[in-house]
XYZ file of C-alpha atoms in Angstrom:
662
model
C -25.276 33.936 -110.798
C -25.679 30.145 -110.815
C -28.519 28.082 -109.434
C -28.415 26.999 -105.804
C -26.006 24.094 -105.448
C -26.179 21.202 -103.061
C -22.825 21.208 -101.316
C -23.636 20.443 -97.722
C -24.526 16.869 -96.924
C -26.537 15.063 -94.250
C -29.695 16.720 -95.485
C -28.461 20.360 -95.458
C -28.917 22.475 -98.615
C -26.767 25.584 -98.913
C -27.599 28.231 -101.513
C -24.420 29.278 -103.266
C -24.031 32.335 -105.473
C -20.580 32.144 -107.089
C -18.979 35.406 -108.178
C -16.194 36.228 -110.565
C -12.984 35.269 -108.769
C -9.301 35.159 -109.579
C -7.480 31.818 -109.599
C -6.844 30.059 -106.298
C -9.207 32.234 -104.238
C -12.244 31.230 -102.227
C -15.506 32.793 -103.455
C -16.528 35.859 -101.504
C -19.399 35.076 -99.161
C -18.965 31.319 -99.422
C -20.310 29.772 -96.245
C -17.692 27.836 -94.296
C -18.816 24.618 -92.677
C -18.384 24.388 -88.928
C -16.489 21.638 -87.157
C -19.780 20.371 -85.767
C -21.302 20.106 -89.251
C -18.263 18.299 -90.612
C -18.159 16.028 -87.572
C -21.810 15.167 -88.153
C -21.075 14.182 -91.752
C -18.112 12.054 -90.699
C -19.965 10.468 -87.780
C -22.751 9.558 -90.170
C -20.466 6.872 -91.613
C -21.480 4.320 -88.987
C -25.164 4.925 -89.533
C -24.859 4.685 -93.302
C -22.939 1.397 -93.015
C -25.402 -0.076 -90.542
C -28.362 0.981 -92.669
C -26.797 -0.647 -95.727
C -26.115 -3.854 -93.812
C -29.572 -3.894 -92.259
C -31.131 -3.611 -95.726
C -29.510 -6.987 -96.483
C -30.728 -8.617 -93.263
C -32.305 -12.014 -93.697
C -31.437 -12.371 -97.358
C -30.174 -15.826 -98.346
C -26.884 -16.501 -100.045
C -26.957 -15.929 -103.799
C -23.859 -17.437 -105.365
C -22.219 -15.826 -108.338
C -21.405 -18.307 -111.071
C -17.949 -19.754 -111.473
C -16.440 -18.665 -114.765
C -14.002 -20.552 -117.022
C -10.374 -19.406 -117.332
C -9.800 -16.020 -118.925
C -6.915 -17.366 -120.956
C -4.808 -20.442 -121.766
C -2.940 -21.933 -118.828
C -4.906 -19.974 -116.253
C -7.103 -21.032 -113.379
C -10.856 -20.583 -113.313
C -12.119 -17.021 -113.042
C -13.900 -17.184 -109.684
C -13.472 -13.693 -108.257
C -17.203 -12.987 -108.303
C -17.997 -16.427 -106.877
C -15.673 -15.878 -103.907
C -16.917 -12.346 -103.375
C -20.511 -13.556 -103.182
C -19.613 -16.112 -100.491
C -17.398 -13.811 -98.448
C -19.747 -10.815 -98.725
C -22.631 -12.941 -97.460
C -20.584 -14.317 -94.566
C -19.298 -10.879 -93.565
C -22.797 -9.464 -93.388
C -24.047 -12.425 -91.356
C -21.178 -12.327 -88.879
C -21.596 -8.572 -88.459
C -25.376 -8.838 -87.907
C -25.091 -12.107 -85.904
C -27.546 -13.944 -88.140
C -27.463 -17.102 -90.268
C -24.170 -18.037 -88.606
C -24.316 -21.677 -89.682
C -24.896 -20.669 -93.300
C -22.139 -18.062 -93.110
C -19.603 -20.617 -91.900
C -20.712 -23.040 -94.587
C -20.073 -20.333 -97.200
C -16.525 -19.746 -95.931
C -15.800 -23.487 -95.901
C -17.236 -23.814 -99.415
C -14.970 -21.036 -100.611
C -11.891 -22.687 -99.080
C -12.733 -26.124 -100.424
C -13.036 -24.748 -103.924
C -9.426 -23.554 -103.829
C -8.180 -26.705 -102.117
C -9.756 -28.713 -104.936
C -8.642 -26.267 -107.657
C -5.145 -25.131 -106.614
C -4.544 -23.405 -109.950
C -7.259 -20.938 -109.013
C -5.193 -19.749 -106.020
C -2.531 -18.783 -108.516
C -4.854 -16.937 -110.893
C -4.237 -13.198 -110.824
C -7.932 -12.347 -111.139
C -9.377 -14.593 -108.462
C -7.896 -15.382 -105.054
C -6.068 -12.327 -103.777
C -9.103 -10.152 -104.539
C -10.819 -11.461 -101.399
C -7.856 -12.576 -99.251
C -8.032 -9.330 -97.261
C -11.569 -10.111 -96.086
C -10.655 -13.690 -95.123
C -7.924 -12.278 -92.896
C -10.282 -9.683 -91.437
C -12.922 -12.313 -90.612
C -10.307 -14.370 -88.763
C -9.149 -11.242 -86.887
C -12.679 -10.311 -85.816
C -14.530 -13.611 -85.512
C -11.944 -16.411 -85.269
C -10.977 -18.283 -82.120
C -9.073 -15.207 -80.889
C -11.375 -12.698 -82.537
C -11.498 -9.158 -81.220
C -15.205 -8.611 -81.993
C -17.010 -11.931 -81.417
C -14.531 -14.769 -80.859
C -15.737 -18.131 -82.077
C -18.410 -16.812 -84.418
C -16.201 -18.096 -87.258
C -16.168 -21.870 -86.823
C -12.912 -23.844 -86.295
C -13.392 -25.556 -89.662
C -13.955 -22.272 -91.486
C -10.906 -20.720 -89.832
C -8.637 -23.720 -90.427
C -9.538 -24.147 -94.100
C -9.196 -20.423 -94.749
C -5.773 -20.391 -93.096
C -4.739 -23.327 -95.263
C -5.559 -21.628 -98.568
C -3.958 -18.409 -97.325
C -0.809 -20.407 -96.520
C -0.744 -21.886 -100.006
C -0.992 -18.417 -101.483
C 1.434 -16.699 -99.121
C 4.087 -19.394 -99.330
C 4.711 -18.693 -102.969
C 1.884 -19.453 -105.360
C 2.068 -16.187 -107.264
C 5.821 -15.704 -107.427
C 7.854 -18.429 -105.702
C 11.291 -17.276 -104.656
C 10.596 -13.648 -105.577
C 11.062 -11.115 -102.805
C 10.350 -7.424 -103.019
C 12.191 -6.557 -99.809
C 15.580 -5.996 -101.419
C 17.077 -2.499 -101.338
C 15.309 -0.237 -103.799
C 12.440 -2.659 -104.355
C 9.812 -0.158 -103.179
C 9.313 0.727 -106.848
C 9.487 -2.823 -108.167
C 5.815 -3.329 -108.984
C 4.196 -6.708 -109.555
C 1.649 -6.551 -112.352
C 0.101 -3.216 -111.411
C -0.366 -0.987 -108.377
C -3.529 -2.809 -107.324
C -2.243 -6.362 -107.870
C 0.975 -5.451 -106.085
C -0.752 -4.085 -102.985
C -3.256 -6.937 -102.794
C -0.392 -9.431 -103.017
C 1.806 -7.752 -100.395
C -0.988 -7.145 -97.894
C -2.300 -10.718 -98.210
C 1.166 -12.063 -97.405
C 1.729 -9.546 -94.617
C -1.625 -10.288 -93.018
C -1.390 -14.061 -93.262
C 2.051 -13.915 -91.630
C 0.593 -11.826 -88.803
C -2.093 -14.459 -88.197
C 0.214 -17.445 -88.701
C 3.089 -16.356 -86.451
C 1.043 -17.205 -83.348
C -1.187 -19.938 -84.784
C -0.559 -23.593 -83.894
C 0.016 -25.591 -87.044
C 1.333 -22.564 -88.944
C 3.853 -20.695 -86.780
C 6.539 -23.373 -87.266
C 5.910 -24.042 -90.952
C 8.787 -23.074 -93.192
C 8.364 -20.939 -96.290
C 10.244 -22.056 -99.435
C 13.107 -19.769 -98.395
C 13.290 -21.476 -94.985
C 11.802 -18.544 -93.091
C 8.976 -18.590 -90.541
C 5.794 -16.549 -90.413
C 7.265 -14.347 -87.668
C 10.240 -13.465 -89.861
C 7.998 -12.858 -92.880
C 5.713 -10.602 -90.847
C 8.632 -8.502 -89.638
C 10.087 -8.208 -93.149
C 6.797 -7.301 -94.812
C 6.085 -4.743 -92.058
C 9.382 -2.996 -92.764
C 8.690 -3.108 -96.484
C 5.248 -1.536 -96.006
C 6.679 1.300 -93.905
C 9.055 2.160 -96.743
C 6.278 1.639 -99.303
C 4.092 4.251 -97.568
C 6.880 6.810 -97.392
C 7.936 6.318 -101.009
C 4.378 6.694 -102.327
C 3.932 9.919 -100.399
C 7.305 11.290 -101.537
C 6.831 10.489 -105.214
C 3.228 11.050 -106.194
C 1.321 8.081 -104.777
C 0.192 5.611 -107.468
C 1.651 4.936 -110.909
C -1.964 4.172 -111.900
C -2.801 7.793 -111.099
C -6.462 8.573 -110.357
C -7.505 5.228 -111.851
C -10.684 3.380 -110.918
C -8.280 0.598 -109.927
C -7.216 2.713 -106.942
C -10.156 1.239 -105.007
C -8.637 -2.218 -105.398
C -5.268 -0.891 -104.286
C -6.316 0.973 -101.153
C -8.613 -1.788 -99.846
C -5.647 -3.583 -98.277
C -4.489 -0.386 -96.567
C -7.443 -0.603 -94.179
C -6.342 -3.981 -92.828
C -2.831 -2.697 -92.184
C -4.208 0.418 -90.477
C -6.483 -1.628 -88.227
C -4.214 -4.556 -87.327
C -0.526 -3.582 -87.610
C 1.381 -4.085 -84.360
C 4.021 -1.505 -85.297
C 2.694 1.998 -84.420
C 4.875 3.614 -87.094
C 3.355 1.386 -89.755
C -0.177 2.081 -88.496
C 0.441 5.803 -88.515
C 1.992 5.843 -91.994
C -0.794 3.741 -93.434
C -3.366 6.083 -91.919
C -1.493 9.005 -93.434
C -1.472 7.297 -96.827
C -5.245 6.865 -96.663
C -5.583 10.524 -95.660
C -3.468 11.527 -98.654
C -5.418 9.354 -101.063
C -8.752 10.793 -99.949
C -7.444 14.387 -99.946
C -6.244 14.045 -103.534
C -9.534 12.438 -104.522
C -11.593 15.075 -102.693
C -9.991 18.136 -104.280
C -10.443 16.785 -107.812
C -14.075 15.652 -107.761
C -17.578 16.977 -108.226
C -20.461 14.915 -106.795
C -18.083 12.010 -106.195
C -16.887 11.924 -109.821
C -13.148 12.462 -110.092
C -11.860 14.642 -112.889
C -8.322 15.278 -114.044
C -5.818 13.047 -115.817
C -6.011 9.312 -115.210
C -4.245 6.089 -116.151
C -5.708 2.688 -117.000
C -9.222 3.739 -117.969
C -10.290 0.983 -120.358
C -12.229 2.038 -123.471
C -15.163 -0.217 -122.652
C -17.561 2.343 -121.160
C -16.101 3.159 -117.761
C -13.976 5.839 -119.388
C -17.189 7.663 -120.267
C -19.146 7.051 -117.039
C -18.940 8.800 -113.676
C -19.824 5.735 -111.635
C -17.051 3.989 -109.702
C -16.626 1.968 -106.520
C -14.688 4.914 -105.078
C -17.790 7.056 -105.574
C -19.839 4.378 -103.807
C -17.407 4.407 -100.881
C -17.507 8.216 -100.836
C -21.213 8.023 -100.059
C -20.430 6.175 -96.838
C -17.691 8.652 -95.871
C -19.179 11.940 -97.038
C -22.817 11.340 -97.978
C -21.976 12.190 -101.610
C -24.089 10.528 -104.276
C -26.499 7.833 -103.120
C -26.613 4.622 -101.078
C -24.873 1.499 -102.326
C -24.775 -2.100 -101.151
C -22.108 -3.210 -98.644
C -20.168 -5.429 -101.034
C -16.614 -6.068 -102.180
C -14.339 -4.357 -102.923
C -15.641 -1.742 -100.448
C -15.990 -4.153 -97.511
C -12.554 -3.683 -95.873
C -13.171 0.064 -95.719
C -16.725 -0.330 -94.419
C -15.529 -2.577 -91.596
C -12.496 -0.430 -90.739
C -11.907 2.003 -87.877
C -10.361 4.501 -90.291
C -12.097 7.877 -90.724
C -10.793 10.784 -92.832
C -9.707 14.031 -91.137
C -12.240 16.857 -90.954
C -10.222 18.937 -93.407
C -10.619 16.149 -95.984
C -14.361 15.954 -95.299
C -14.497 19.703 -95.903
C -12.610 19.343 -99.187
C -15.005 16.652 -100.345
C -18.325 18.307 -99.543
C -17.642 22.026 -100.047
C -17.200 22.097 -103.815
C -18.285 25.742 -104.154
C -16.093 26.850 -101.253
C -13.021 25.395 -102.934
C -13.338 28.046 -105.632
C -11.144 27.970 -108.736
C -7.647 26.545 -108.580
C -4.895 24.588 -110.295
C -3.595 21.163 -109.300
C -0.127 19.983 -110.300
C 0.826 16.388 -109.504
C 3.876 14.461 -110.706
C 3.567 10.686 -110.336
C 6.194 8.198 -111.456
C 5.780 6.488 -114.809
C 9.115 5.930 -116.531
C 10.506 2.394 -116.513
C 14.160 1.886 -115.577
C 14.669 -0.624 -118.386
C 11.919 -2.304 -120.382
C 14.185 -5.296 -120.925
C 14.287 -5.854 -117.167
C 10.600 -6.732 -117.020
C 10.148 -10.276 -115.850
C 7.059 -12.421 -116.130
C 6.192 -14.561 -113.142
C 3.216 -16.760 -113.885
C 0.748 -14.235 -115.319
C 2.102 -10.953 -113.940
C 4.824 -8.629 -115.228
C 7.369 -6.979 -112.989
C 7.983 -3.272 -113.551
C 10.830 -1.309 -112.013
C 9.909 2.372 -111.983
C 12.522 5.056 -112.374
C 12.645 6.533 -108.846
C 13.407 10.084 -109.998
C 10.437 10.253 -112.336
C 10.104 13.112 -114.782
C 8.500 13.504 -118.222
C 4.968 13.320 -116.727
C 2.981 16.075 -115.005
C -0.747 15.864 -114.266
C -2.464 19.248 -114.440
C -6.084 20.108 -113.566
C -8.116 23.308 -113.576
C -10.938 22.987 -111.054
C -14.066 25.101 -110.681
C -17.438 24.404 -109.036
C -18.901 23.996 -112.529
C -16.309 21.754 -114.202
C -12.919 20.096 -113.847
C -10.593 19.959 -116.852
C -7.391 17.951 -116.601
C -4.700 16.063 -118.486
C -1.513 14.053 -117.940
C 1.073 16.118 -119.815
C 3.883 13.892 -121.104
C 6.974 14.271 -123.240
C 6.643 12.638 -126.686
C 8.793 9.653 -125.751
C 8.861 6.085 -127.140
C 6.168 3.899 -125.648
C 8.686 1.460 -124.187
C 10.153 4.224 -122.013
C 7.034 3.965 -119.859
C 5.849 1.278 -117.511
C 2.751 -0.120 -119.186
C 0.634 0.605 -116.105
C 1.371 4.312 -116.623
C 1.003 4.442 -120.410
C -2.094 2.250 -120.699
C -5.341 4.093 -121.467
C -4.328 7.502 -120.178
C -7.453 9.658 -119.889
C -8.016 13.382 -120.078
C -10.885 15.736 -120.678
C -13.550 17.664 -118.798
C -16.301 16.587 -116.405
C -19.237 18.871 -115.637
C -21.371 19.473 -112.573
C -25.031 18.613 -113.027
C -24.821 14.981 -114.158
C -22.397 12.261 -113.103
C -21.795 11.208 -116.724
C -21.469 14.678 -118.277
C -18.086 14.942 -120.012
C -16.029 15.578 -123.125
C -13.154 13.152 -123.725
C -10.472 13.365 -126.461
C -9.322 9.823 -127.138
C -7.300 7.708 -129.562
C -9.411 4.675 -130.293
C -7.765 1.402 -129.273
C -7.231 -1.230 -131.931
C -9.287 -3.724 -129.917
C -11.664 -1.056 -128.503
C -10.209 -1.805 -125.089
C -6.567 -0.862 -124.498
C -3.957 1.320 -126.154
C -0.678 2.755 -124.869
C 1.039 6.144 -124.911
C -1.624 7.473 -127.245
C -1.621 11.259 -126.716
C 0.449 14.173 -125.542
C -0.988 17.489 -124.439
C -0.596 20.890 -122.866
C -3.048 22.707 -120.579
C -3.399 25.885 -118.596
C -6.640 26.952 -116.946
C -9.615 26.136 -119.212
C -7.601 25.418 -122.357
C -6.419 21.925 -123.330
C -4.545 21.089 -126.566
C -3.797 17.463 -127.415
C -2.634 15.265 -130.286
C -2.155 11.594 -131.131
C 1.416 10.509 -130.458
C 3.517 9.024 -133.231
C 5.037 6.658 -130.640
C 1.685 5.147 -129.588
C 0.958 1.436 -129.419
C -2.289 -0.133 -130.624
C -4.060 3.135 -131.454
C -6.349 3.960 -134.354
C -8.195 7.194 -135.181
C -8.267 10.338 -133.043
C -11.742 11.267 -131.843
C -13.623 13.263 -129.200
C -16.512 11.993 -127.055
C -19.501 14.211 -126.247
C -21.785 12.665 -123.642
C -25.536 12.811 -124.151
C -26.017 13.115 -120.391
C -25.749 16.638 -119.012
C -24.919 18.378 -122.300
C -26.997 20.223 -124.880
C -27.115 19.321 -128.531
C -23.916 20.307 -130.311
C -23.874 23.661 -132.056
C -21.417 24.138 -134.927
C -20.017 27.584 -135.566
C -17.159 28.075 -138.017
C -14.680 25.282 -137.186
C -15.826 24.905 -133.578
C -18.272 22.460 -131.978
C -20.003 23.949 -128.915
C -22.086 22.500 -126.079
C -23.762 23.842 -122.972
C -23.697 22.203 -119.516
C -25.700 23.333 -116.448
C -22.910 25.628 -115.240
C -20.431 25.819 -118.097
C -19.868 26.092 -121.827
C -17.327 24.175 -123.915
C -15.966 24.241 -127.431
C -13.904 21.718 -129.415
C -11.878 22.455 -132.538
C -9.961 20.056 -134.763
C -7.145 22.265 -136.015
C -6.614 20.723 -139.454
C -8.374 18.343 -141.795
C -11.877 18.745 -140.433
C -14.048 16.318 -138.458
C -17.302 14.435 -138.812
C -19.653 12.523 -136.548
C -19.408 8.757 -136.387
C -22.722 7.764 -137.961
C -22.981 4.482 -136.058
C -22.414 6.216 -132.736
C -24.235 9.527 -133.013
C -26.788 9.696 -130.250
C -26.761 5.928 -129.842
C -25.974 3.708 -126.914
C -23.163 1.387 -127.845
C -22.656 -1.969 -126.128
C -20.839 -1.608 -122.802
C -21.042 2.154 -122.944
C -23.220 5.188 -122.302
C -25.143 7.267 -124.812
C -23.189 9.931 -126.609
C -21.508 10.992 -129.819
C -17.999 10.558 -131.213
C -16.507 13.364 -133.280
C -13.870 11.753 -135.511
C -10.854 13.690 -136.811
C -10.390 13.333 -140.562
C -6.641 13.709 -140.002
C -5.612 11.364 -137.184
C -2.577 13.571 -136.385
C -4.525 16.821 -136.139
C -4.159 18.777 -132.884
C -7.434 19.163 -130.978
C -8.338 22.167 -128.809
C -10.807 21.943 -125.915
C -11.877 25.291 -124.432
C -14.116 25.381 -121.334
C -15.535 28.306 -119.355
C -17.943 28.913 -116.488
C -21.321 30.384 -117.401
C -21.001 33.175 -114.860
C -18.131 34.619 -116.908
C -20.279 35.139 -120.014
C -23.519 36.927 -120.747
C -24.885 33.987 -122.755
C -24.034 30.870 -124.756
C -23.834 33.077 -127.842
C -21.346 35.329 -126.078
C -19.147 32.363 -125.179
C -19.208 31.037 -128.735
C -18.336 34.428 -130.193
C -15.484 34.887 -127.734
C -14.001 31.489 -128.595
C -14.326 31.889 -132.357
C -12.483 35.220 -132.074
C -9.487 33.761 -130.191
C -6.112 34.187 -131.971
C -5.044 30.959 -133.728
C -2.450 30.217 -136.383
C -1.119 26.958 -137.793
C 1.903 26.882 -140.075
C 4.965 24.687 -140.491
C 3.541 22.171 -138.006
C 3.405 24.800 -135.258
C 0.091 25.726 -133.596
C -0.042 29.103 -131.881
C -3.163 29.803 -129.881
C -4.404 32.084 -127.122
C -7.060 30.735 -124.743
C -9.913 32.517 -123.006
C -7.681 32.919 -119.949
C -5.190 34.932 -122.004
C -2.588 32.159 -121.832
C -0.529 31.814 -125.029
C 0.267 28.306 -126.291
C 2.882 27.084 -128.749
C 2.306 23.461 -129.723
C 4.734 21.629 -132.021
C 2.617 19.198 -134.036
C 5.680 17.479 -135.471
C 6.329 16.363 -131.872
C 9.936 17.572 -131.997
C 9.776 20.064 -129.126
C 7.918 20.251 -125.832
C 4.949 22.666 -125.739
C 5.254 26.183 -124.372
C 2.844 28.257 -122.305
C 3.389 32.009 -122.284
C 6.808 31.494 -123.859
C 8.053 28.935 -121.324
C 8.452 25.222 -122.023
C 6.555 22.839 -119.774
C 8.538 21.688 -116.725
C 7.582 18.053 -116.252
C 9.574 17.741 -113.011
C 8.753 20.762 -110.818
C 10.073 20.918 -107.228
C 6.624 20.164 -105.803
C 5.299 16.622 -106.160
C 1.831 17.776 -105.057
C 0.837 21.389 -105.523
C -2.614 22.886 -105.072
C -4.098 25.388 -102.616
C -5.172 22.418 -100.487
C -2.544 19.653 -100.811
C 1.155 20.511 -100.903
C 4.342 18.482 -100.714
C 7.888 18.944 -101.976
C 9.353 16.247 -104.182
C 10.860 13.447 -102.067
C 10.179 15.346 -98.817
C 7.763 12.905 -97.208
C 5.846 15.763 -95.576
C 2.372 16.605 -96.901
C 0.202 19.510 -95.767
C -3.566 19.361 -96.269
C -5.314 22.654 -95.511
C -8.611 24.455 -96.077
C -10.404 27.322 -94.315
C -8.069 27.386 -91.321
C -8.003 23.629 -90.829
C -4.705 21.868 -91.376
C -3.426 18.313 -91.303
C 0.314 17.636 -91.592
C 1.299 14.122 -92.654
C 4.931 13.333 -91.831
C 6.094 10.053 -93.351
C 9.636 10.436 -91.998
C 8.990 10.099 -88.268
C 10.211 6.711 -87.057
C 9.367 7.145 -83.366
C 7.891 4.039 -81.744
C 5.794 5.840 -79.147
C 3.149 7.221 -81.459
C -0.355 6.020 -82.121
C -1.974 5.585 -85.525
C -3.543 9.048 -85.459
C -0.576 10.963 -84.058
C 0.173 14.184 -85.901
C -3.112 14.173 -87.807
C -4.305 17.577 -86.716
C -7.759 18.581 -87.866
C -9.253 15.151 -87.386
């Protein structure tokens, strides 16, 4: 029996007594939340947003400093500066206060870019706030839908001018992504790509009816009306392709917040009902996948692009902050970028997604299989436009399967990959792949196997792995780029002191136990890191493998399955394990039998069967299911169901059509 767990939100505490359960079954006696309770949580969004805004009422503008260029030939790094101006103005327009100061802030922002045109072109500055400029014009400009005229003519005109300079070709003049098959031609990264496309789509929507802009010609000779129509068609295909083939290449990354922020503008303002509906579906899918793989707003499972600068070992993220507004998970946060487009949007997740997010205990124990794209068609095809690479993803995917084992006490997950050359992968897939276990009880509680990056920041294609249930085996890849030693992180937060028994290192979490074993060569603690707080990172301890190529085993189990910590340790130490001729044979606590080829010549096997990296389901869990390339996703829990059909092209449907269970 575990301690009572807070799973209901909006001030309701449910006592939960988990029992031993087979995989993929709901715990007996788990209390199902009613529609009224879920509706109350979802309806609380408006109150949470208004409370956060009201807490800022009356505060003066505090400008973030302008920063010098991040590299040679680049513009100034002014993302934070622009965010501070636009965040202040958004709050003032929304609360109808300090309107003169708010307009002055928007004009100041525009004048900076007019006087420093290179900064419009910088990949880390302008397009990070372009979505909010467009939204302010939509809501508060001369034709605003909320309070027309609150945004002054000067503020609107100067903002439109810098948006024109961006949209007419600053980032990639002459490059179009609307050619056949370009849905998987990615500019820079998932998040840069979406921010770029949505900024151009939204400016064209505003410009096509705006005097002084509707007749201007783009470098290709097109008008804003033509650009708007083309980008709208592209975005419809973009939505369908992401749903059919595993959503983002940067799977489960903290960068997903920067990618989805533009989706809210399209959902709120698209004229095409098919585009509005598909974008709403894509947001539903994103939040469903996030919800089923998180505890207390911290997402577990395999991830891409998790830099080794501290965030890889912390539970905090802007997605968790946004989840508080949607689901009441975690604690209050300020209404700032990059969350602002979502906080100002009409979008709300379906009730079934709310249920997935808040009822962690009711979800029970289950597997998640997810196959995103990652392979590059041809690394030699990559082009560099200004500061951003182009990547063309292989549309059939393969060689990558994300697997997670989820329980109310922990989530263990990994991106399982074939041991391929690093250049086979798009860099945005191979960069800083993350795997390990997160634990309930503390947002930073985790164990993370990792190959240390040469610059302590970024490495590529560093590990391969195999997992089933609570057993994960991993190893440094021979085909890595920029990696150093193999090591394992034990957080200080949420975990007991490490106990060593035989060749295993054991820890206790509030609801689970875990053990780590380095299969050959031994391991020792990094003396400079043990128990210390390193710069840019949390407190914890690195266990360093003496042999950098040694396989590492991570075994995790729920406390309710064992009489005591001692019992867990004894059970793990007694598990069958042999290592000979570069072949590891091991049986986990679940009874699953693993064969792992440490010479990296053959794909791993579980229970005598080699891993299938391209199963017929692109998304497969008890709650989110979709066949590869089908474009139809079913989200279901406790009798509620939401079917997302990305194939329907009917023009008589609203943005919420077909979203049962809302």
